[in-house]
Coordinates of C-alpha atoms in Angstrom, one line a residue:
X1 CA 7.9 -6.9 32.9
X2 CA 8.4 -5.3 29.8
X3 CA 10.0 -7.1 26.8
X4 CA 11.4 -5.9 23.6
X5 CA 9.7 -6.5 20.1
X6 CA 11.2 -5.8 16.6
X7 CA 8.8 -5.8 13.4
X8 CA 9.7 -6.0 9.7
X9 CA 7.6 -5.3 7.0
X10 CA 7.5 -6.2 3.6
X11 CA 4.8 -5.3 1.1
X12 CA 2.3 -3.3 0.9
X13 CA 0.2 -0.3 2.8
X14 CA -1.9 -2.9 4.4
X15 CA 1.0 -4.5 5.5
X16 CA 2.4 -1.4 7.2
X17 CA -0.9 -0.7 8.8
X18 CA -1.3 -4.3 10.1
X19 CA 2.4 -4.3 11.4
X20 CA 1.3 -0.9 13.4
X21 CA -2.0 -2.8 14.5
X22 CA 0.4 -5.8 16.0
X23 CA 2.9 -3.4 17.7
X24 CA 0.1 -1.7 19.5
X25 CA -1.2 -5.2 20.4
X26 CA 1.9 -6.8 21.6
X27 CA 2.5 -2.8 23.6
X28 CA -0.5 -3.6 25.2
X29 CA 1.4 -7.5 26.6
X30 CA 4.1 -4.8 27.9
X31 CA 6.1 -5.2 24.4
X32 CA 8.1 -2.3 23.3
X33 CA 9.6 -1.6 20.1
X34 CA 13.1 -2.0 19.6
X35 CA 15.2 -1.2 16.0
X36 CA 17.6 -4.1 17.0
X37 CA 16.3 -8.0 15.9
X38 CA 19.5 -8.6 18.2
X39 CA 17.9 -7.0 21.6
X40 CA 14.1 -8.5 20.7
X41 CA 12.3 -11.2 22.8
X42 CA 10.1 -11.4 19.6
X43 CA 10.5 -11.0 16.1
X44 CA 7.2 -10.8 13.8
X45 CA 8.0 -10.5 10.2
X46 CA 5.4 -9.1 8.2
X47 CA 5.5 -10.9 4.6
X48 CA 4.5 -10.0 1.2
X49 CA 3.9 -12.7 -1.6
X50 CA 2.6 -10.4 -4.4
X51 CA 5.8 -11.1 -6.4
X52 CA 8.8 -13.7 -5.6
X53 CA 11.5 -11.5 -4.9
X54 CA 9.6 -9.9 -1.8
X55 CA 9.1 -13.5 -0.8
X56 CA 12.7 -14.5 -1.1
X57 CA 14.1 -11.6 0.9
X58 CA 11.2 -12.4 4.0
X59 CA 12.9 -16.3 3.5
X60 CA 16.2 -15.0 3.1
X61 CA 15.1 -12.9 6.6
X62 CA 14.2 -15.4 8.2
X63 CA 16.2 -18.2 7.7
X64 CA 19.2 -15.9 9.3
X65 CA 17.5 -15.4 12.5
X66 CA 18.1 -18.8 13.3
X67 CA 21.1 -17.4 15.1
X68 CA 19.4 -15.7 17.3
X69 CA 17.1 -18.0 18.2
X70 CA 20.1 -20.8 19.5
X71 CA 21.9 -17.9 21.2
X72 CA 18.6 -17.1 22.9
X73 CA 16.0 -20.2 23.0
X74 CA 13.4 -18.4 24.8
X75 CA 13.2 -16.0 21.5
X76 CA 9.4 -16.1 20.2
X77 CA 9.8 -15.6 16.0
X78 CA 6.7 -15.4 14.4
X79 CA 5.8 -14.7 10.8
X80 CA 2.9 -12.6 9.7
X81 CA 1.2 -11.7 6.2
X82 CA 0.2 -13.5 2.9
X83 CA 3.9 -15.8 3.3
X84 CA 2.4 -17.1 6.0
X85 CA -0.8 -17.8 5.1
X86 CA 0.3 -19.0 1.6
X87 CA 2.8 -21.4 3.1
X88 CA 0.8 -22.1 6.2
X89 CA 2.8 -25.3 8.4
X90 CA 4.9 -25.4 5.6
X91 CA 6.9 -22.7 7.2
X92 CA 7.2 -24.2 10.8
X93 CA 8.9 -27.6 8.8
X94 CA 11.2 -25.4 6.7
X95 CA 12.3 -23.5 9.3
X96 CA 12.3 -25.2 13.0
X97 CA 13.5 -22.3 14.7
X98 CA 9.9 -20.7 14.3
X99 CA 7.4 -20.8 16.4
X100 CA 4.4 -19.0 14.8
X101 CA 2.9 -18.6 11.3
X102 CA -0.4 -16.4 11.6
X103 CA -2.3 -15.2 8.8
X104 CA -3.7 -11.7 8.0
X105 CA -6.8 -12.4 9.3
X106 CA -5.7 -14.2 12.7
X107 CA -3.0 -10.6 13.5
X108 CA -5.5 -9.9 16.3
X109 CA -5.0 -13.4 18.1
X110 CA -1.4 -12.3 17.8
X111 CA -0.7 -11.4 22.1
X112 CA -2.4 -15.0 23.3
X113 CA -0.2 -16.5 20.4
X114 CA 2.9 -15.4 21.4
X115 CA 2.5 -15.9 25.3
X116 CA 1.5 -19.6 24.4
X117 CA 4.6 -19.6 22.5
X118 CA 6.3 -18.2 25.1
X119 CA 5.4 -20.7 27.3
X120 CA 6.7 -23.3 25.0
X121 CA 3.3 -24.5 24.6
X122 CA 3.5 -25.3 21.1
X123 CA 4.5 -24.2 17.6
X124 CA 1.3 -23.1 16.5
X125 CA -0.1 -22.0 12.6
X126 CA -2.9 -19.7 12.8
X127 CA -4.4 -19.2 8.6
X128 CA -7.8 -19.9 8.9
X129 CA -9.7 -17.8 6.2
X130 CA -13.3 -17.3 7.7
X131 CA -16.0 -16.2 5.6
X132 CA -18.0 -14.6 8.5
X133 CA -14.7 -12.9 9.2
X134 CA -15.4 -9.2 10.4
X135 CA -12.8 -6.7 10.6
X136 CA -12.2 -6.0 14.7
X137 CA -13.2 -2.0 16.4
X138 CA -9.7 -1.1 16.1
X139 CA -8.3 2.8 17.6
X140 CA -4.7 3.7 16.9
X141 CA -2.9 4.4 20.1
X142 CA -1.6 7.5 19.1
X143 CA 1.8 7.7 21.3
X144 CA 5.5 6.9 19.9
X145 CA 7.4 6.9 17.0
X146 CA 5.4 5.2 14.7
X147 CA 2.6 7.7 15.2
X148 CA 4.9 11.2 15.0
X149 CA 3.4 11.7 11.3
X150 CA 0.9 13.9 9.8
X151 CA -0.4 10.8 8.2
X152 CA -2.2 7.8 8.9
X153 CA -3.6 4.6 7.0
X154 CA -7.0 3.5 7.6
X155 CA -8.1 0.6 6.3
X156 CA -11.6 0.7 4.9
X157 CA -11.8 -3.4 3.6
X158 CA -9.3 -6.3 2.5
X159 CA -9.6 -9.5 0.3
X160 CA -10.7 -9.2 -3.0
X161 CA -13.1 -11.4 -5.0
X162 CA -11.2 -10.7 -8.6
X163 CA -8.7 -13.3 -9.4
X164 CA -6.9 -11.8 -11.5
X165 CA -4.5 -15.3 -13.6
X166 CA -1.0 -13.5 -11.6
X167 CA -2.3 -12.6 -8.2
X168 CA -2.6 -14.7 -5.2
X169 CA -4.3 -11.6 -2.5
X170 CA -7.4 -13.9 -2.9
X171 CA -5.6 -16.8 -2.0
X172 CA -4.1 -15.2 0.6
X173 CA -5.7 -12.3 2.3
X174 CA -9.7 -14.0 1.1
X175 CA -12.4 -12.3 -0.1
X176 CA -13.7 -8.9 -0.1
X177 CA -15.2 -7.7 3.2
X178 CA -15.9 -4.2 4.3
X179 CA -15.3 -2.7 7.5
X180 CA -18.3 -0.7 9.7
X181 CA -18.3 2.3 8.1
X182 CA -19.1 3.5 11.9
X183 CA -15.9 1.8 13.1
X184 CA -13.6 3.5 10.4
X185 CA -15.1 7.2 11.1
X186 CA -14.5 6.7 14.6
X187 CA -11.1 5.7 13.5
X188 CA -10.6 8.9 11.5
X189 CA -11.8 11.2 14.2
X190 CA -9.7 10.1 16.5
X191 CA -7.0 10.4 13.8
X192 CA -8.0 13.8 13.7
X193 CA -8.7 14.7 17.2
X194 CA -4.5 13.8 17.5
X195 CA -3.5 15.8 15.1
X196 CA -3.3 14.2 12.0
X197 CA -4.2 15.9 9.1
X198 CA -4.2 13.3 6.1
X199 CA -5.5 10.1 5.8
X200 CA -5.4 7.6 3.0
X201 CA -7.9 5.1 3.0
X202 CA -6.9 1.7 2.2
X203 CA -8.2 -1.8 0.7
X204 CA -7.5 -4.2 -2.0
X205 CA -10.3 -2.9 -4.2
X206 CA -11.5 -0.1 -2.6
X207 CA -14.0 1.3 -5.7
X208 CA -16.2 -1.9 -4.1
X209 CA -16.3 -1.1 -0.5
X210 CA -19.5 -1.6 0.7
X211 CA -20.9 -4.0 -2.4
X212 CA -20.8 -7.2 0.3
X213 CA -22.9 -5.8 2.3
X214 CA -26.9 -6.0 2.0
X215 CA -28.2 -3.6 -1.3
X216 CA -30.7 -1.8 1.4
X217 CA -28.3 -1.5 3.9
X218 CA -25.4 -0.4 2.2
X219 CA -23.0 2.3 2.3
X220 CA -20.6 3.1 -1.0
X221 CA -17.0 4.2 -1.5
X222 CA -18.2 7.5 -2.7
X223 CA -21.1 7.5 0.1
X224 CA -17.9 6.7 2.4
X225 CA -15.9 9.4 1.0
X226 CA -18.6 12.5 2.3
X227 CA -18.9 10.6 5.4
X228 CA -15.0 10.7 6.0
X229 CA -14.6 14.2 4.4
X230 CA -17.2 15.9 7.0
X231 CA -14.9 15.6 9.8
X232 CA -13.1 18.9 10.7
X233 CA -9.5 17.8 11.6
X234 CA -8.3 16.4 8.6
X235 CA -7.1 18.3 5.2
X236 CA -6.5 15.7 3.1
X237 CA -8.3 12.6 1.9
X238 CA -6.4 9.7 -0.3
X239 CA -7.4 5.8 -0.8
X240 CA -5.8 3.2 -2.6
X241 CA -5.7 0.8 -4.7
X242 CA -8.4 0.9 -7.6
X243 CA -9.5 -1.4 -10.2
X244 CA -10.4 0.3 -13.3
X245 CA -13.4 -2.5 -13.5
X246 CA -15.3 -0.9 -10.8
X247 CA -14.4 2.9 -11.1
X248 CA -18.0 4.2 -10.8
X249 CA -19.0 7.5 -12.5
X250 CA -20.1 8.3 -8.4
X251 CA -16.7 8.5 -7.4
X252 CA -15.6 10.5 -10.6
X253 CA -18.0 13.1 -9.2
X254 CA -16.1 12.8 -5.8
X255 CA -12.8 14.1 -7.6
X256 CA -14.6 17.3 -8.3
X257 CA -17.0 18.0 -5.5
X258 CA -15.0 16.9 -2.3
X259 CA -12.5 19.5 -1.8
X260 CA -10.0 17.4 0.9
X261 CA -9.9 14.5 -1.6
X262 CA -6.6 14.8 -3.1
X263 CA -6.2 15.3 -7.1
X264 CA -3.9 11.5 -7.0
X265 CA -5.3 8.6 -8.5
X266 CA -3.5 5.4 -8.8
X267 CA -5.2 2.9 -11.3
X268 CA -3.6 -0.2 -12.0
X269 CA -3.7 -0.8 -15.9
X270 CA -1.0 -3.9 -15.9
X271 CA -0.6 -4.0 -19.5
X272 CA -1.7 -1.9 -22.6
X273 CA -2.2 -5.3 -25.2
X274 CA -6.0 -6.4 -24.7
X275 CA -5.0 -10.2 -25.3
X276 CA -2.8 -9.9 -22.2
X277 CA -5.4 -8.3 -20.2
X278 CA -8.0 -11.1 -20.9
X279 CA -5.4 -13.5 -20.3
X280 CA -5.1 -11.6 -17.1
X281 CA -8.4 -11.8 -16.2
X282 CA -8.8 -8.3 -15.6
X283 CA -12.5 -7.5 -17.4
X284 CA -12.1 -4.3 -19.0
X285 CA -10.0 -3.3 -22.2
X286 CA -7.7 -0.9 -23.3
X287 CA -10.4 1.5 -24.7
X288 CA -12.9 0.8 -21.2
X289 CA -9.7 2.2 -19.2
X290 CA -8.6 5.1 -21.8
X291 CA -12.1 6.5 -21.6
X292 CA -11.7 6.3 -18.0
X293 CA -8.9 8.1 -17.9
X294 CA -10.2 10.7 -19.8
X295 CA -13.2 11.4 -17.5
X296 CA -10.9 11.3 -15.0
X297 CA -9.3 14.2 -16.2
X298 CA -12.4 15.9 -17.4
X299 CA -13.9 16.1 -13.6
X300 CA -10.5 16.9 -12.4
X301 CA -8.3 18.6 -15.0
X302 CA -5.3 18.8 -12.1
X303 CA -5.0 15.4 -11.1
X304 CA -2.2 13.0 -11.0
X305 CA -2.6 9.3 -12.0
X306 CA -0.1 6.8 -10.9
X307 CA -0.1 3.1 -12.2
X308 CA 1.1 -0.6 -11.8
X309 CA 2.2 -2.3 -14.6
X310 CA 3.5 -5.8 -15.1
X311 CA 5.9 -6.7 -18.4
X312 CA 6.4 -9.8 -19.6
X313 CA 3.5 -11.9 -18.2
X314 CA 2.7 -15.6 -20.1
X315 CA 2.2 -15.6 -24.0
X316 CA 3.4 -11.5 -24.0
X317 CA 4.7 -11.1 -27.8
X318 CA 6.8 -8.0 -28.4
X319 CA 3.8 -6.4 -30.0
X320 CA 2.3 -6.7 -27.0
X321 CA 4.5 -5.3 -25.3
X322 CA 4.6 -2.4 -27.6
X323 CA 1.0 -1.9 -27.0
X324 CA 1.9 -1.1 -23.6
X325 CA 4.5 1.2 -24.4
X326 CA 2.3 3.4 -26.7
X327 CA -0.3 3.3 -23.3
X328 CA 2.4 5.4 -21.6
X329 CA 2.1 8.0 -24.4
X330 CA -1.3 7.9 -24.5
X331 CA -1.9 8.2 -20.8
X332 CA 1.5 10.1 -19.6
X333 CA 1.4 9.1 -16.0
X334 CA 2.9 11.0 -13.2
X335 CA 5.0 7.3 -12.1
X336 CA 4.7 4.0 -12.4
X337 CA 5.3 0.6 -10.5
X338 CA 6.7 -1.7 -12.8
X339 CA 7.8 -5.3 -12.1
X340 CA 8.8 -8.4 -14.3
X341 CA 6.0 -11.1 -14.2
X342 CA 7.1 -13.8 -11.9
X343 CA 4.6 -17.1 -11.2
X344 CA 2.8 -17.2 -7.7
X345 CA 1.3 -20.1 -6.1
X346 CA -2.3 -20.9 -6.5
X347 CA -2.4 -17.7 -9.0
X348 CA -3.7 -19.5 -12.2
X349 CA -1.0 -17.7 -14.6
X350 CA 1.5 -20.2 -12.8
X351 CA 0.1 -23.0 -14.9
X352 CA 0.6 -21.0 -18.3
X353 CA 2.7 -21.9 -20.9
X354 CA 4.6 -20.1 -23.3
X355 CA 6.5 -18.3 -20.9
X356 CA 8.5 -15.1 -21.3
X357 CA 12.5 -15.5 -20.9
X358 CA 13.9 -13.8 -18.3
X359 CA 16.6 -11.9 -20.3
X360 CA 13.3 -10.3 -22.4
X361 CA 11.7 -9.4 -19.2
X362 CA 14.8 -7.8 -18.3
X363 CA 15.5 -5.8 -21.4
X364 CA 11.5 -5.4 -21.8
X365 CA 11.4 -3.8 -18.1
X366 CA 14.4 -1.4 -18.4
X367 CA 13.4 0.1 -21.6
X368 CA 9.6 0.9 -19.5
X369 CA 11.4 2.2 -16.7
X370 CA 13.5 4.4 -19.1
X371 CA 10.6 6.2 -21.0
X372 CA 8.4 6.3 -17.6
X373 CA 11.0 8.1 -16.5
X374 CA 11.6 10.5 -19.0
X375 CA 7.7 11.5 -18.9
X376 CA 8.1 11.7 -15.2
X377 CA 10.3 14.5 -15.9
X378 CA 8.7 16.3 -18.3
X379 CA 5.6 16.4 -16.1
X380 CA 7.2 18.0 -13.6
X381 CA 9.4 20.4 -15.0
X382 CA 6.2 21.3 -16.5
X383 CA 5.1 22.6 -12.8
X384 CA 8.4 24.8 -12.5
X385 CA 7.0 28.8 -11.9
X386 CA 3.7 27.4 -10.2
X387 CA 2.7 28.0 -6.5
X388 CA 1.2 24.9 -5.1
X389 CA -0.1 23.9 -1.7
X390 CA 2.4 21.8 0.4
X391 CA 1.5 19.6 3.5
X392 CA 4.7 19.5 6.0
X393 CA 5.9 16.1 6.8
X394 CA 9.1 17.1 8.2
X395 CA 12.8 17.7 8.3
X396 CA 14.1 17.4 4.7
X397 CA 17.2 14.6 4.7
X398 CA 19.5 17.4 3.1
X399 CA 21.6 19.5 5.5
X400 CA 20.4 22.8 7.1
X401 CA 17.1 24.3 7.1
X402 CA 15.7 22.2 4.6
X403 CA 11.9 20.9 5.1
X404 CA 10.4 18.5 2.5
X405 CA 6.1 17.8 2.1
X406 CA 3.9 16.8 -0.4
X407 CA 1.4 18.4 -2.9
X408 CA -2.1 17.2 -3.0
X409 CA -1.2 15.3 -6.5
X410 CA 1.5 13.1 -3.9
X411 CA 4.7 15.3 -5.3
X412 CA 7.8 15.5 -2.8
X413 CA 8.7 19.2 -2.6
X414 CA 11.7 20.6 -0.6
X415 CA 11.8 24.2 0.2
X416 CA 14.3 26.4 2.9
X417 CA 12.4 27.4 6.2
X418 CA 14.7 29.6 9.3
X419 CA 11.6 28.8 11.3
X420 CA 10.4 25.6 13.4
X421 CA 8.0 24.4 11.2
X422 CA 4.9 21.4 12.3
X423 CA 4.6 18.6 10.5
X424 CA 0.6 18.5 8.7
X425 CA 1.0 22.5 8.5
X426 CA -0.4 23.5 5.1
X427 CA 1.8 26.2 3.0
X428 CA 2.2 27.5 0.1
X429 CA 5.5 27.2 -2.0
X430 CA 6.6 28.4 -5.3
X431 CA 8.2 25.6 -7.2
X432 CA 11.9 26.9 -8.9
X433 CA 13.2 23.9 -10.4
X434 CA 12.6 20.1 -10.8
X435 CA 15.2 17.3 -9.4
X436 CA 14.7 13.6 -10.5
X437 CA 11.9 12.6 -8.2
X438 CA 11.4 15.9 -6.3
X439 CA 10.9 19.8 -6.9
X440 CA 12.1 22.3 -4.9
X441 CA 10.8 25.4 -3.8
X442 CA 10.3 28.7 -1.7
X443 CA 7.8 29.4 0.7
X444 CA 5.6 32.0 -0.4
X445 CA 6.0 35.1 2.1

């Protein structure tokens, strides 16, 4: 009999592909997906606890499906992702309408879970962090809505063994550990052999894939990079997230031999003030990630690099601050995520004095966004007159016969077509003026 499943996800890229990795699971207990928590006969929520807001709204969540769950007692809630395994049984006495709390490593136990929970067998936590943990032979069922797109996640690794004084991944997710690199290129082929055409490669620190694994019997990121990039199917190669730390002059080569790998770098720099970085615990300094930029650009003169960036963190003085102000002039990136500094349990920055208020985070943040924004928009304007390639991804949201895609650099572009187009077809567009966080184009006849 089949029953009806709703997923939300919070977070991150892991998160999303995790939350496709539990649909498919729970599909194959006869679960299908329904947009309606109302309809469900389970509700997994998929958590993020990188800052506190995204943990608030999955509490916030949560605590209102407590309705549902008196209207229908047979109702299996359970919650998923670093919440969970941050809060552990914590959450089953907060909230007694749950049933389960199931860590990222446990998703794949998720089906027996929920049937023991269906059974009323008992409200179970499932957070064990196991250092002989190995990432599960995993193949994307490639049927349904959530696999229409061009474009697919693979992850490659999670964990991650920096501990950085504001994080709590480590904490939460455990540490580094590399997937087969046999198990993810069977994963991209039959990516590929579906019809998807770009994949982005995903872990917490994906510059050290590979470095837990035995020195003679290891394979790279770069190493990984020619292995995914020899299979036929797919056009584009992306990965994320980097730490500059561990950006190897190997994979600066990659940007300039390996023609799928797309021109788009994102490399976290969190603050430009090199007191705030060692009190971050982030082991490089301002001039270590300048000169990588700069070879960045010199083995790839196109690309794009994107950045995360956290304002107002513990003992931040407004000179500081202006430090990393003038790193946005320095570095002009394409965009940036920027978030106010908020404390994170277990992440050693909690403990820190001296504070930042949150009316100076505040104005500190909007005055960052401002600027970024401004040099967002020079950049691109910058492009108007060029011809660029563009991967469809679909029906544009404007009226008419409007498609949108992507450059290789990860630039929305929206351009006119009379014709049914594909999503993953490759064109080329001439870009004729520059909206906010788009360009617009005409296909080039």
């Amino acid at each position: 009999m089949n029953r009806n499943l709703y997923i939300e996800t919070f977070g991150c890229q892991m998160n999303e592909r995790d939350s496709e990795i539990m649909a498919q699971l729970l599909g194959e207990d006869y679960y299908l997906e329904t947009s309606s928590p109302e309809e469900a006969d389970c509700i997994v929520v998929n958590t993020c606890s990188i800052r506190g807001k995204a943990a608030q709204k999955a509490y916030s969540l949560l605590g209102g499906y407590r309705t549902l769950k008196e209207r229908n007692p047979d109702l299996v809630i359970a919650v998923t992702g670093c919440v969970a395994q941050q809060d552990g049984a914590g959450l089953l006495a907060r909230m007694p309408h749950l049933d389960l709390v199931v860590g990222p490593q446990n998703i794949y136990r998720l089906p027996e879970l929920v049937r023991a929970a269906r059974d009323r067998a008992a409200r179970t936590t499932a957070v064990e962090l196991s250092p002989t943990f190995a990432i599960p032979a995993f193949l994307p069922k490639m049927e349904g809505n959530r696999q229409s797109s061009p474009k697919r996640f693979v992850t490659i690794m999670q964990g991650c063994n920096n501990f950085c004084t504001y994080c709590v991944v480590p904490h939460t997710r455990g540490r580094e550990i590399s997937r087969r690199p046999e198990d993810i290129i069977d994963e991209v082929r039959h990516l590929a052999d579906h019809g998807v055409r770009e994949i982005t490669l995903l872990g917490q620190n994906v510059n050290s894939y590979g470095l837990d694994q035995p020195a003679g019997n290891r394979t790279t990121f770069p190493d990984l990079l020619r292995l995914v990039a020899q299979e036929a199917g797919i056009s584009r190669i992306r990965f994320t997230t980097s730490h500059p730390k561990d950006l190897s002059p190997e994979l600066m080569v990659c940007l300039g031999q390996i023609n799928k790998l797309c021109p788009h770098f994102h490399l976290p720099v969190q603050s430009g003030s090199d007191r705030i970085l060692a009190r971050m615990n982030r082991k490089y300094t301002r001039a270590a990630y300048l000169e990588k930029v700069a070879a960045l650009r010199q083995a790839c003169p196109e690309i794009a690099i994107t950045t995360d960036i956290i304002v107002g963190f513990p003992g931040e003085s407004e000179g500081d601050f202006e430090q990393t102000m003038e790193l946005l002039e320095l570095v002009r990136y394409d965009s940036a995520f920027s978030f106010k500094y908020s404390d994170r349990p277990k992440a050693a920055a909690a403990d820190f004095p001296d504070k930042v208020a949150e009316e100076v985070k505040s104005a500190r943040l909007a005055r960052l966004q401002a600027r970024q924004e401004e040099i967002s928009q020079e950049i691109i304007r910058e492009l108007v007159g060029k011809t660029v390639e563009v991967m469809v991804e679909g029906k544009s949201k404007a009226a008419g016969d409007q498609w949108s895609g992507r450059t290789p650099e990860n630039r929305i572009v929206n351009f006119s077509c009379d014709r049914q187009l594909h999503p993953g077809q490759l064109l080329r567009v001439i870009l004729e003026e520059a909206c906010r966080h788009s360009l617009r184009g005409r296909l080039v006849s």
